[in-house]
DNA sequence: CGCGTTGTTGATAGACTTCAACTTTTGTGG
DNA sequence: CCACAAAAGTTGAAGTCTATCAACAACGCG
């Protein structure tokens, strides 16, 4: 059994909020779902495409991203199972969404039909509203990740966020569906810096690898604290659960 | 008359999207509004406060921010007239919101009563949904501002965003309600860097000042292009209007 | 007028990016 | 099943940008 050095919390107790996101999908919208299977890199919708559907990740993972003139990507959000996306008040999507994992399953819901049903179905209405509110929370957490902090701290907090959003039972083991390049584009760092940060965290004993994309969180204190030992994030990441907050 | 050097577009034609945000507020929610007047720096709600209201800025400006352990702030969003805020699926607010301008007027709507009315009022429902979607758009734009780019570009894009969100008729003149410190905390830069960037843009002839907090946008090309003249943001900021996109 | 706040400018140190070389992993076709 | 090429990941050295520290100027308010 893995025990976190600083706090004596077993790995299994590392809190996740995944179950929170598994609220029952309203009966009214279930029959409207069209399931699509996407290979790695496959575009789910592009920038400028008419916004005719809302989407939900069933399994796998996707990235919401913008393309800059110099060819570099900026990843705005990672979508994991049960995340809804594609919300916009505008008639067209402002960002592209692409599958990250091979064989990602996406449920597509026709927007106009969903909106018609919502007119007479309070349950569906509340569901959509809360899905949108969760997207807001996710984006706000991501904004904090881009604040002024060192690369190591940023990568560490990213791993924590992924751990909490992960559906895995043992949340101390994080499966990263995305490449180092994706992480870099998401954290506004270069690939090399991400790689060095991960290596640094490993050397420090904060994490360990069971493969390039499988991370074991060993010492959650070392993960979130800065290099000099000072804790940089107390009361800082609202997206993290209460328990994780207290650990920071 | 001010003419933009690169494109020959008069100042008055610089497009704003403020009128888009002035959609009529549904009749059902108007009588519920309680108006609050806030002095500069006054907290509208704090982190951890029960989320019992939704809010709308009537006049003035506010900042949504998180406090880090080292005492530094991270500003997640600036709220301008007609922006709605306070949305959350959680029972408590994750961020604090404080007035930036003196005498800021805020409309407060009781959340539970609004939700009750929404159950039977499709119009109100759609209104709330779209207000939330707009918050999502705003946050996504802000995420792009924190991507990897130089401080000058970041400040320039910030000015453009403020210009487009401004209710002023002549959108080439931007009134900044916030201090340099606020801008720094919003863009993840130091105050000194923000100051230097503004001075640099002025020297380059991209902007001019009618006072510390009144900026005239003179050359929109120089504002959004990088130091070496290369344009860094084409097709990049979905939050900007189509016309501004074409100018970038 | 004095004092605190806000804003500007300069010099230095530190962090990240970039460029380059290299290793490991993955996938594909013979 | 192996060979080979492409993609993904790692590591090192040098350059650039920004933060920090420090000093000072401008502004606002009692």
Coordinates of C-alpha atoms (C1' of nucleotides) in Angstrom, one line a residue:
Chain A
X1 CA 0.0 0.0 0.0
X2 CA 1.3 3.4 -0.9
X3 CA 1.4 5.9 1.9
X4 CA 1.9 9.6 1.2
X5 CA 5.0 10.6 3.1
X6 CA 3.8 13.9 4.5
X7 CA 0.3 13.1 5.6
X8 CA -0.1 9.4 6.0
X9 CA -3.0 9.3 3.6
X10 CA -3.3 6.1 1.7
X11 CA -3.4 6.2 -2.1
X12 CA -6.9 5.0 -2.1
X13 CA -8.1 8.0 -0.1
X14 CA -6.8 10.5 -2.6
X15 CA -10.2 12.1 -3.4
X16 CA -11.6 12.3 -6.9
X17 CA -14.6 14.1 -8.0
X18 CA -15.3 11.9 -10.9
X19 CA -18.4 10.4 -9.5
X20 CA -19.9 13.8 -9.1
X21 CA -19.9 14.2 -12.8
X22 CA -21.8 10.9 -13.3
X23 CA -25.2 12.4 -12.6
X24 CA -28.0 10.6 -14.4
X25 CA -28.5 11.9 -17.9
X26 CA -32.1 13.0 -18.3
X27 CA -34.4 10.5 -20.1
X28 CA -35.4 13.2 -22.6
X29 CA -32.0 13.5 -24.1
X30 CA -30.8 9.9 -24.1
X31 CA -32.6 8.8 -27.3
X32 CA -31.2 11.8 -29.2
X33 CA -27.6 10.6 -28.8
X34 CA -25.6 9.6 -31.9
X35 CA -22.4 7.8 -31.0
X36 CA -19.3 8.6 -33.0
X37 CA -16.0 6.7 -32.8
X38 CA -12.9 8.8 -33.5
X39 CA -9.3 7.7 -34.1
X40 CA -6.4 9.6 -32.5
X41 CA -6.1 13.1 -33.9
X42 CA -9.5 12.9 -35.7
X43 CA -11.3 16.2 -35.6
X44 CA -14.7 16.2 -33.9
X45 CA -15.6 19.6 -35.0
X46 CA -13.5 22.5 -36.5
X47 CA -13.2 26.1 -35.8
X48 CA -15.9 28.0 -37.7
X49 CA -18.1 24.9 -38.1
X50 CA -21.8 25.6 -37.5
X51 CA -22.7 24.8 -33.9
X52 CA -25.4 22.3 -34.5
X53 CA -24.7 19.8 -31.8
X54 CA -23.7 19.5 -28.2
X55 CA -21.4 16.7 -27.3
X56 CA -20.4 14.4 -24.5
X57 CA -17.3 12.2 -24.2
X58 CA -18.3 8.7 -23.5
X59 CA -14.8 7.2 -23.4
X60 CA -11.4 8.2 -24.4
X61 CA -10.3 11.9 -24.3
X62 CA -10.3 15.0 -26.5
X63 CA -8.7 18.4 -26.6
X64 CA -10.3 21.8 -27.4
X65 CA -7.7 23.9 -29.1
X66 CA -7.0 27.0 -31.1
X67 CA -4.4 27.3 -33.8
X68 CA -2.0 30.3 -33.9
X69 CA -0.6 31.9 -37.0
X70 CA 2.9 30.5 -36.3
X71 CA 1.4 27.0 -36.4
X72 CA 1.5 26.4 -32.6
X73 CA -1.5 25.1 -30.8
X74 CA -3.1 26.4 -27.7
X75 CA -5.1 23.8 -25.8
X76 CA -8.0 25.4 -23.9
X77 CA -9.5 22.4 -22.3
X78 CA -9.1 18.6 -22.1
X79 CA -12.3 16.7 -22.3
X80 CA -12.6 13.4 -20.3
X81 CA -15.4 10.9 -20.0
X82 CA -18.8 12.5 -19.1
X83 CA -17.6 16.0 -19.9
X84 CA -20.0 18.0 -22.0
X85 CA -18.7 20.4 -24.6
X86 CA -19.7 22.4 -27.7
X87 CA -21.7 25.0 -25.8
X88 CA -21.8 28.4 -27.5
X89 CA -24.2 31.2 -27.8
X90 CA -22.7 32.0 -31.2
X91 CA -23.9 30.2 -34.4
X92 CA -20.4 28.8 -35.0
X93 CA -17.7 27.0 -32.9
X94 CA -14.8 29.2 -32.0
X95 CA -12.5 26.3 -31.3
X96 CA -11.7 22.9 -32.8
X97 CA -12.0 19.7 -30.8
X98 CA -9.9 16.7 -31.7
X99 CA -9.7 13.2 -30.3
X100 CA -6.6 12.6 -28.2
X101 CA -7.0 8.9 -27.5
X102 CA -7.5 6.2 -30.2
X103 CA -11.1 5.0 -30.4
X104 CA -12.6 7.9 -28.4
X105 CA -16.4 7.6 -28.2
X106 CA -18.4 10.8 -28.5
X107 CA -22.2 11.2 -28.0
X108 CA -23.7 13.9 -30.3
X109 CA -26.9 15.6 -29.4
X110 CA -28.7 17.8 -32.0
X111 CA -28.8 21.3 -30.5
X112 CA -32.1 22.5 -31.9
X113 CA -34.0 19.4 -30.8
X114 CA -32.4 19.6 -27.3
X115 CA -33.4 23.2 -27.1
X116 CA -37.0 22.4 -28.1
X117 CA -37.3 19.7 -25.5
X118 CA -35.7 22.0 -22.9
X119 CA -38.6 24.4 -23.4
X120 CA -40.9 22.0 -21.7
X121 CA -38.6 19.8 -19.6
X122 CA -37.3 21.5 -16.4
X123 CA -35.1 18.5 -15.6
X124 CA -33.3 18.7 -18.9
X125 CA -33.0 22.4 -18.4
X126 CA -31.3 22.2 -15.1
X127 CA -29.0 19.5 -16.4
X128 CA -27.8 21.6 -19.3
X129 CA -27.4 24.6 -17.0
X130 CA -25.2 22.6 -14.6
X131 CA -23.2 21.1 -17.4
X132 CA -22.4 24.6 -18.6
X133 CA -21.6 25.7 -15.0
X134 CA -19.1 22.8 -14.8
X135 CA -17.5 23.9 -18.0
X136 CA -17.1 27.3 -16.4
X137 CA -15.5 25.8 -13.3
X138 CA -13.1 23.7 -15.4
X139 CA -12.1 26.8 -17.4
X140 CA -11.5 28.8 -14.3
X141 CA -9.3 26.1 -12.8
X142 CA -7.3 26.0 -16.0
X143 CA -6.9 29.8 -15.9
X144 CA -5.3 29.4 -12.5
X145 CA -2.9 26.9 -13.9
X146 CA -1.6 29.5 -16.3
X147 CA -0.9 32.1 -13.5
X148 CA 2.6 33.1 -12.6
X149 CA 4.4 30.1 -11.2
X150 CA 7.3 27.9 -12.0
X151 CA 7.1 25.2 -14.6
X152 CA 7.5 22.4 -12.0
X153 CA 4.6 23.7 -10.0
X154 CA 2.5 24.0 -13.0
X155 CA 3.1 20.5 -14.2
X156 CA 2.5 19.2 -10.7
X157 CA -0.8 20.9 -10.4
X158 CA -1.7 19.6 -13.8
X159 CA -1.1 16.0 -12.7
X160 CA -3.2 16.6 -9.6
X161 CA -6.1 17.9 -11.7
X162 CA -5.8 15.0 -14.0
X163 CA -5.8 12.6 -11.0
X164 CA -9.0 14.2 -9.6
X165 CA -10.8 14.1 -12.9
X166 CA -9.7 10.5 -13.6
X167 CA -12.3 7.8 -13.3
X168 CA -9.7 5.4 -12.0
X169 CA -10.4 3.8 -8.6
X170 CA -6.9 4.3 -7.4
X171 CA -6.5 8.0 -8.0
X172 CA -2.9 7.9 -7.1
X173 CA -2.2 6.4 -10.5
X174 CA -2.8 8.8 -13.3
X175 CA -3.2 7.6 -16.9
X176 CA -2.3 10.5 -19.2
X177 CA -4.1 10.0 -22.5
X178 CA -2.2 12.9 -24.1
X179 CA 1.3 13.4 -25.3
X180 CA 4.0 15.7 -23.8
X181 CA 3.3 18.0 -26.6
X182 CA -0.4 18.3 -25.6
X183 CA 0.6 19.0 -22.0
X184 CA 3.0 21.7 -23.2
X185 CA 0.4 23.3 -25.4
X186 CA -2.1 23.2 -22.5
X187 CA 0.3 24.7 -19.9
X188 CA 1.9 27.2 -22.2
X189 CA 5.3 25.6 -21.9
X190 CA 7.7 24.1 -24.3
X191 CA 7.9 20.3 -24.6
X192 CA 11.4 20.3 -23.3
X193 CA 10.3 22.1 -20.2
X194 CA 7.5 19.7 -19.5
X195 CA 9.8 16.8 -19.9
X196 CA 12.4 18.3 -17.6
X197 CA 9.7 19.1 -15.0
X198 CA 8.5 15.6 -15.0
X199 CA 12.0 14.3 -14.6
X200 CA 12.6 16.7 -11.8
X201 CA 9.5 15.6 -10.0
X202 CA 10.5 12.0 -10.3
X203 CA 14.0 12.7 -9.0
X204 CA 12.5 14.6 -6.1
X205 CA 10.4 11.5 -5.3
X206 CA 7.1 13.2 -5.9
X207 CA 6.0 10.9 -8.7
X208 CA 7.1 7.7 -10.4
X209 CA 6.5 6.2 -13.8
X210 CA 5.0 2.9 -14.8
X211 CA 5.5 3.9 -18.4
X212 CA 5.8 7.2 -20.2
X213 CA 2.2 8.0 -19.7
X214 CA 1.4 6.3 -16.4
X215 CA 2.2 8.4 -13.4
X216 CA 2.1 7.2 -9.8
X217 CA 1.7 10.1 -7.3
X218 CA 4.0 9.2 -4.5
X219 CA 4.4 12.3 -2.4
X220 CA 1.5 14.8 -2.9
X221 CA 3.3 17.4 -0.7
X222 CA 6.4 17.5 -2.9
X223 CA 4.1 17.5 -6.0
X224 CA 2.4 20.7 -5.1
X225 CA 5.0 22.6 -3.2
X226 CA 7.6 24.6 -4.9
X227 CA 11.3 23.7 -5.2
X228 CA 12.4 25.4 -2.1
X229 CA 9.7 23.6 -0.1
X230 CA 7.4 26.6 0.3
X231 CA 3.8 25.7 -0.5
X232 CA 2.6 27.8 -3.3
X233 CA -1.0 26.9 -3.7
X234 CA -2.8 26.9 -0.4
X235 CA -6.4 28.0 -0.8
X236 CA -5.6 28.5 -4.4
X237 CA -7.1 25.9 -6.7
X238 CA -10.9 26.0 -6.3
X239 CA -11.3 23.1 -8.7
X240 CA -9.6 20.8 -6.3
X241 CA -11.7 19.0 -3.8
X242 CA -11.8 20.0 -0.1
X243 CA -9.6 17.1 1.0
X244 CA -6.9 17.9 -1.6
X245 CA -7.1 21.5 -0.6
X246 CA -6.3 20.6 3.0
X247 CA -3.4 18.5 1.8
X248 CA -1.8 21.4 -0.2
Chain B
X1 CA -10.5 61.9 -37.6
X2 CA -8.2 59.0 -36.7
X3 CA -7.2 56.7 -39.5
X4 CA -5.6 53.4 -38.8
X5 CA -2.3 53.4 -40.7
X6 CA -2.4 49.9 -42.0
X7 CA -5.9 49.5 -43.1
X8 CA -7.5 52.9 -43.5
X9 CA -10.3 52.0 -41.2
X10 CA -11.6 55.0 -39.2
X11 CA -11.7 54.8 -35.5
X12 CA -15.4 54.8 -35.4
X13 CA -15.5 51.7 -37.4
X14 CA -13.6 49.6 -35.0
X15 CA -16.2 47.0 -34.2
X16 CA -17.4 46.4 -30.7
X17 CA -19.7 43.6 -29.6
X18 CA -21.2 45.4 -26.7
X19 CA -24.6 45.8 -28.2
X20 CA -24.8 42.1 -28.6
X21 CA -24.7 41.8 -24.8
X22 CA -27.6 44.2 -24.3
X23 CA -30.3 41.7 -25.1
X24 CA -33.5 42.4 -23.3
X25 CA -33.6 41.0 -19.8
X26 CA -36.7 38.7 -19.5
X27 CA -39.6 40.3 -17.8
X28 CA -39.8 37.5 -15.2
X29 CA -36.4 38.3 -13.7
X30 CA -36.6 42.1 -13.6
X31 CA -38.6 42.5 -10.5
X32 CA -36.3 40.2 -8.6
X33 CA -33.3 42.5 -8.9
X34 CA -31.8 44.1 -5.8
X35 CA -29.4 46.9 -6.7
X36 CA -26.2 47.2 -4.7
X37 CA -23.8 50.1 -4.8
X38 CA -20.1 49.3 -4.1
X39 CA -17.1 51.5 -3.5
X40 CA -13.8 50.7 -5.0
X41 CA -12.3 47.5 -3.6
X42 CA -15.5 46.5 -1.9
X43 CA -16.1 42.8 -2.0
X44 CA -19.4 41.7 -3.7
X45 CA -19.0 38.1 -2.6
X46 CA -16.1 36.2 -1.1
X47 CA -14.5 32.8 -1.7
X48 CA -16.5 30.2 0.1
X49 CA -19.6 32.3 0.5
X50 CA -22.8 30.4 -0.2
X51 CA -23.9 30.8 -3.8
X52 CA -27.3 32.2 -3.2
X53 CA -27.5 34.9 -5.9
X54 CA -26.6 35.5 -9.5
X55 CA -25.3 38.9 -10.4
X56 CA -25.2 41.4 -13.2
X57 CA -23.0 44.5 -13.5
X58 CA -25.2 47.5 -14.1
X59 CA -22.4 50.1 -14.3
X60 CA -18.8 50.3 -13.2
X61 CA -16.6 47.2 -13.2
X62 CA -15.5 44.3 -11.0
X63 CA -12.8 41.6 -10.9
X64 CA -13.2 37.9 -10.2
X65 CA -10.1 36.8 -8.4
X66 CA -8.3 34.1 -6.4
X67 CA -5.8 34.7 -3.6
X68 CA -2.6 32.7 -3.6
X69 CA -0.7 31.7 -0.5
X70 CA 2.1 34.2 -1.1
X71 CA -0.5 37.0 -1.0
X72 CA -0.5 37.6 -4.8
X73 CA -3.8 37.7 -6.7
X74 CA -4.8 36.0 -9.8
X75 CA -7.6 37.7 -11.7
X76 CA -9.7 35.3 -13.6
X77 CA -12.2 37.6 -15.2
X78 CA -13.1 41.3 -15.5
X79 CA -16.8 42.0 -15.3
X80 CA -18.2 44.9 -17.3
X81 CA -21.7 46.4 -17.6
X82 CA -24.3 43.7 -18.5
X83 CA -22.0 40.8 -17.7
X84 CA -23.6 38.1 -15.6
X85 CA -21.6 36.3 -13.0
X86 CA -21.8 34.1 -9.9
X87 CA -22.8 31.0 -11.8
X88 CA -21.8 27.8 -10.1
X89 CA -23.1 24.3 -9.8
X90 CA -21.5 24.1 -6.4
X91 CA -23.2 25.4 -3.2
X92 CA -20.4 27.9 -2.6
X93 CA -18.4 30.4 -4.7
X94 CA -14.9 29.4 -5.6
X95 CA -13.7 32.9 -6.3
X96 CA -14.2 36.3 -4.8
X97 CA -15.6 39.2 -6.8
X98 CA -14.6 42.8 -5.9
X99 CA -15.6 46.2 -7.3
X100 CA -12.9 47.8 -9.4
X101 CA -14.5 51.2 -10.1
X102 CA -15.9 53.4 -7.4
X103 CA -19.7 53.4 -7.2
X104 CA -20.1 50.2 -9.2
X105 CA -23.8 49.1 -9.4
X106 CA -24.6 45.4 -9.2
X107 CA -27.9 43.8 -9.7
X108 CA -28.5 40.7 -7.4
X109 CA -31.0 38.0 -8.3
X110 CA -31.9 35.4 -5.8
X111 CA -30.8 32.1 -7.2
X112 CA -33.6 29.8 -5.9
X113 CA -36.4 32.1 -7.0
X114 CA -34.8 32.5 -10.4
X115 CA -34.5 28.7 -10.7
X116 CA -38.1 28.3 -9.7
X117 CA -39.3 30.7 -12.4
X118 CA -37.0 29.1 -14.9
X119 CA -38.9 25.8 -14.4
X120 CA -41.9 27.3 -16.2
X121 CA -40.4 30.1 -18.2
X122 CA -38.6 29.0 -21.4
X123 CA -37.6 32.5 -22.2
X124 CA -35.8 33.0 -18.9
X125 CA -34.2 29.6 -19.3
X126 CA -32.7 30.4 -22.7
X127 CA -31.5 33.7 -21.3
X128 CA -29.7 32.1 -18.4
X129 CA -28.2 29.5 -20.7
X130 CA -26.8 32.0 -23.1
X131 CA -25.5 34.2 -20.2
X132 CA -23.6 31.1 -19.1
X133 CA -22.4 30.4 -22.6
X134 CA -21.1 33.9 -22.8
X135 CA -19.2 33.5 -19.6
X136 CA -17.6 30.4 -21.2
X137 CA -16.6 32.4 -24.3
X138 CA -15.1 35.1 -22.1
X139 CA -13.1 32.6 -20.1
X140 CA -11.8 30.8 -23.3
X141 CA -10.7 34.1 -24.7
X142 CA -8.9 34.9 -21.5
X143 CA -7.2 31.5 -21.6
X144 CA -5.7 32.4 -25.0
X145 CA -4.4 35.6 -23.6
X146 CA -2.3 33.6 -21.2
X147 CA -0.8 31.4 -23.9
X148 CA 2.9 31.6 -24.8
X149 CA 3.5 35.1 -26.2
X150 CA 5.5 38.2 -25.4
X151 CA 4.4 40.6 -22.8
X152 CA 3.8 43.4 -25.4
X153 CA 1.5 41.2 -27.5
X154 CA -0.4 40.1 -24.4
X155 CA -1.0 43.7 -23.3
X156 CA -1.9 44.7 -26.8
X157 CA -4.5 41.9 -27.1
X158 CA -5.8 42.8 -23.7
X159 CA -6.4 46.4 -24.9
X160 CA -8.2 45.1 -28.0
X161 CA -10.4 42.9 -25.8
X162 CA -11.3 45.8 -23.5
X163 CA -12.0 48.0 -26.6
X164 CA -14.4 45.5 -28.0
X165 CA -16.2 44.9 -24.6
X166 CA -16.4 48.6 -24.0
X167 CA -19.8 50.3 -24.3
X168 CA -18.2 53.5 -25.6
X169 CA -19.3 54.7 -29.0
X170 CA -15.8 55.5 -30.2
X171 CA -14.2 52.1 -29.5
X172 CA -10.8 53.4 -30.4
X173 CA -10.7 55.1 -27.1
X174 CA -10.5 52.6 -24.2
X175 CA -11.3 53.7 -20.6
X176 CA -9.4 51.3 -18.3
X177 CA -11.3 51.1 -15.1
X178 CA -8.6 49.0 -13.4
X179 CA -5.1 49.7 -12.2
X180 CA -1.8 48.5 -13.7
X181 CA -1.7 46.0 -10.9
X182 CA -5.0 44.6 -11.9
X183 CA -3.9 44.2 -15.5
X184 CA -0.7 42.5 -14.3
X185 CA -2.6 40.1 -12.1
X186 CA -4.9 39.3 -15.0
X187 CA -2.2 38.7 -17.6
X188 CA 0.2 36.9 -15.2
X189 CA 2.8 39.6 -15.6
X190 CA 4.5 41.9 -13.2
X191 CA 3.4 45.5 -12.9
X192 CA 6.7 46.7 -14.2
X193 CA 6.4 44.6 -17.3
X194 CA 2.9 45.9 -18.0
X195 CA 4.1 49.4 -17.6
X196 CA 7.0 48.8 -19.9
X197 CA 4.7 47.2 -22.5
X198 CA 2.4 50.1 -22.5
X199 CA 5.2 52.5 -22.9
X200 CA 6.6 50.4 -25.7
X201 CA 3.3 50.4 -27.5
X202 CA 3.1 54.1 -27.2
X203 CA 6.7 54.6 -28.5
X204 CA 5.9 52.3 -31.4
X205 CA 2.9 54.5 -32.2
X206 CA 0.3 51.8 -31.6
X207 CA -1.5 53.6 -28.8
X208 CA -1.5 57.0 -27.1
X209 CA -2.6 58.2 -23.7
X210 CA -5.2 60.8 -22.8
X211 CA -4.4 60.1 -19.1
X212 CA -2.9 57.1 -17.4
X213 CA -6.1 55.1 -17.8
X214 CA -7.4 56.4 -21.1
X215 CA -5.9 54.8 -24.1
X216 CA -6.4 55.7 -27.7
X217 CA -5.8 52.9 -30.2
X218 CA -3.9 54.6 -33.1
X219 CA -2.5 51.7 -35.1
X220 CA -4.3 48.4 -34.6
X221 CA -1.8 46.6 -36.8
X222 CA 1.1 47.6 -34.6
X223 CA -1.0 46.8 -31.5
X224 CA -1.5 43.2 -32.3
X225 CA 1.6 42.4 -34.2
X226 CA 4.7 41.3 -32.5
X227 CA 7.8 43.4 -32.2
X228 CA 9.5 42.1 -35.3
X229 CA 6.4 43.0 -37.4
X230 CA 5.2 39.4 -37.7
X231 CA 1.6 39.0 -37.0
X232 CA 1.1 36.6 -34.1
X233 CA -2.6 36.3 -33.8
X234 CA -4.3 35.7 -37.1
X235 CA -7.3 33.4 -36.7
X236 CA -6.4 33.2 -33.1
X237 CA -8.7 35.1 -30.8
X238 CA -12.2 33.7 -31.3
X239 CA -13.5 36.3 -28.9
X240 CA -12.7 39.1 -31.2
X241 CA -15.3 40.1 -33.8
X242 CA -15.0 39.1 -37.4
X243 CA -13.9 42.5 -38.5
X244 CA -11.2 42.7 -35.9
X245 CA -10.1 39.2 -36.9
X246 CA -9.6 40.4 -40.5
X247 CA -7.5 43.3 -39.2
X248 CA -5.2 41.1 -37.2
Chain C
dC1 C1' 0.9 70.6 2.0
dG2 C1' 2.1 66.0 3.2
dC3 C1' 1.6 61.3 2.5
dG4 C1' 0.0 57.0 0.6
dT5 C1' -1.1 55.1 -3.7
dT6 C1' -0.2 54.4 -8.4
dG7 C1' 2.8 54.4 -12.2
dT8 C1' 7.5 54.5 -14.5
dT9 C1' 12.3 53.4 -15.4
dG10 C1' 16.9 51.0 -14.8
dA11 C1' 20.1 47.0 -13.6
dT12 C1' 20.6 42.3 -12.4
dA13 C1' 19.4 37.6 -11.8
dG14 C1' 16.7 33.7 -12.9
dA15 C1' 13.6 30.9 -15.6
dC16 C1' 12.1 29.4 -19.8
dT17 C1' 12.6 28.8 -24.9
dT18 C1' 15.2 27.6 -28.6
dC19 C1' 18.3 24.8 -31.2
dA20 C1' 20.6 20.6 -31.5
dA21 C1' 21.7 15.9 -30.7
dC22 C1' 20.3 11.7 -29.2
dT23 C1' 17.3 7.7 -27.3
dT24 C1' 13.1 5.3 -26.9
dT25 C1' 8.7 3.9 -28.5
dT26 C1' 5.3 3.1 -32.0
dG27 C1' 3.6 1.6 -36.2
dT28 C1' 3.9 -0.3 -40.8
dG29 C1' 5.2 -3.2 -44.6
dG30 C1' 8.0 -6.8 -46.3
Chain D
dC1 C1' 8.7 -11.7 -36.9
dC2 C1' 11.9 -8.5 -38.1
dA3 C1' 13.4 -4.1 -40.2
dC4 C1' 13.0 0.4 -40.7
dA5 C1' 11.0 4.9 -40.5
dA6 C1' 8.4 8.2 -38.1
dA7 C1' 6.8 9.9 -33.8
dA8 C1' 7.5 10.7 -29.0
dG9 C1' 10.4 11.7 -25.3
dT10 C1' 14.9 13.2 -23.1
dT11 C1' 19.0 15.8 -22.2
dG12 C1' 22.5 19.6 -22.9
dA13 C1' 24.1 24.5 -24.0
dA14 C1' 23.2 29.1 -25.2
dG15 C1' 20.2 33.1 -25.8
dT16 C1' 16.0 35.8 -24.6
dC17 C1' 12.5 37.4 -21.9
dT18 C1' 10.5 38.4 -17.7
dA19 C1' 10.6 38.9 -12.5
dT20 C1' 12.7 41.1 -8.9
dC21 C1' 14.9 44.8 -6.5
dA22 C1' 15.5 49.6 -6.1
dA23 C1' 14.8 54.3 -6.9
dC24 C1' 12.0 57.8 -8.4
dA25 C1' 8.0 60.5 -10.5
dA26 C1' 3.1 61.6 -10.7
dC27 C1' -1.3 61.6 -8.9
dG28 C1' -5.1 61.9 -5.5
dC29 C1' -7.0 62.8 -1.2
dG30 C1' -7.4 64.2 3.6

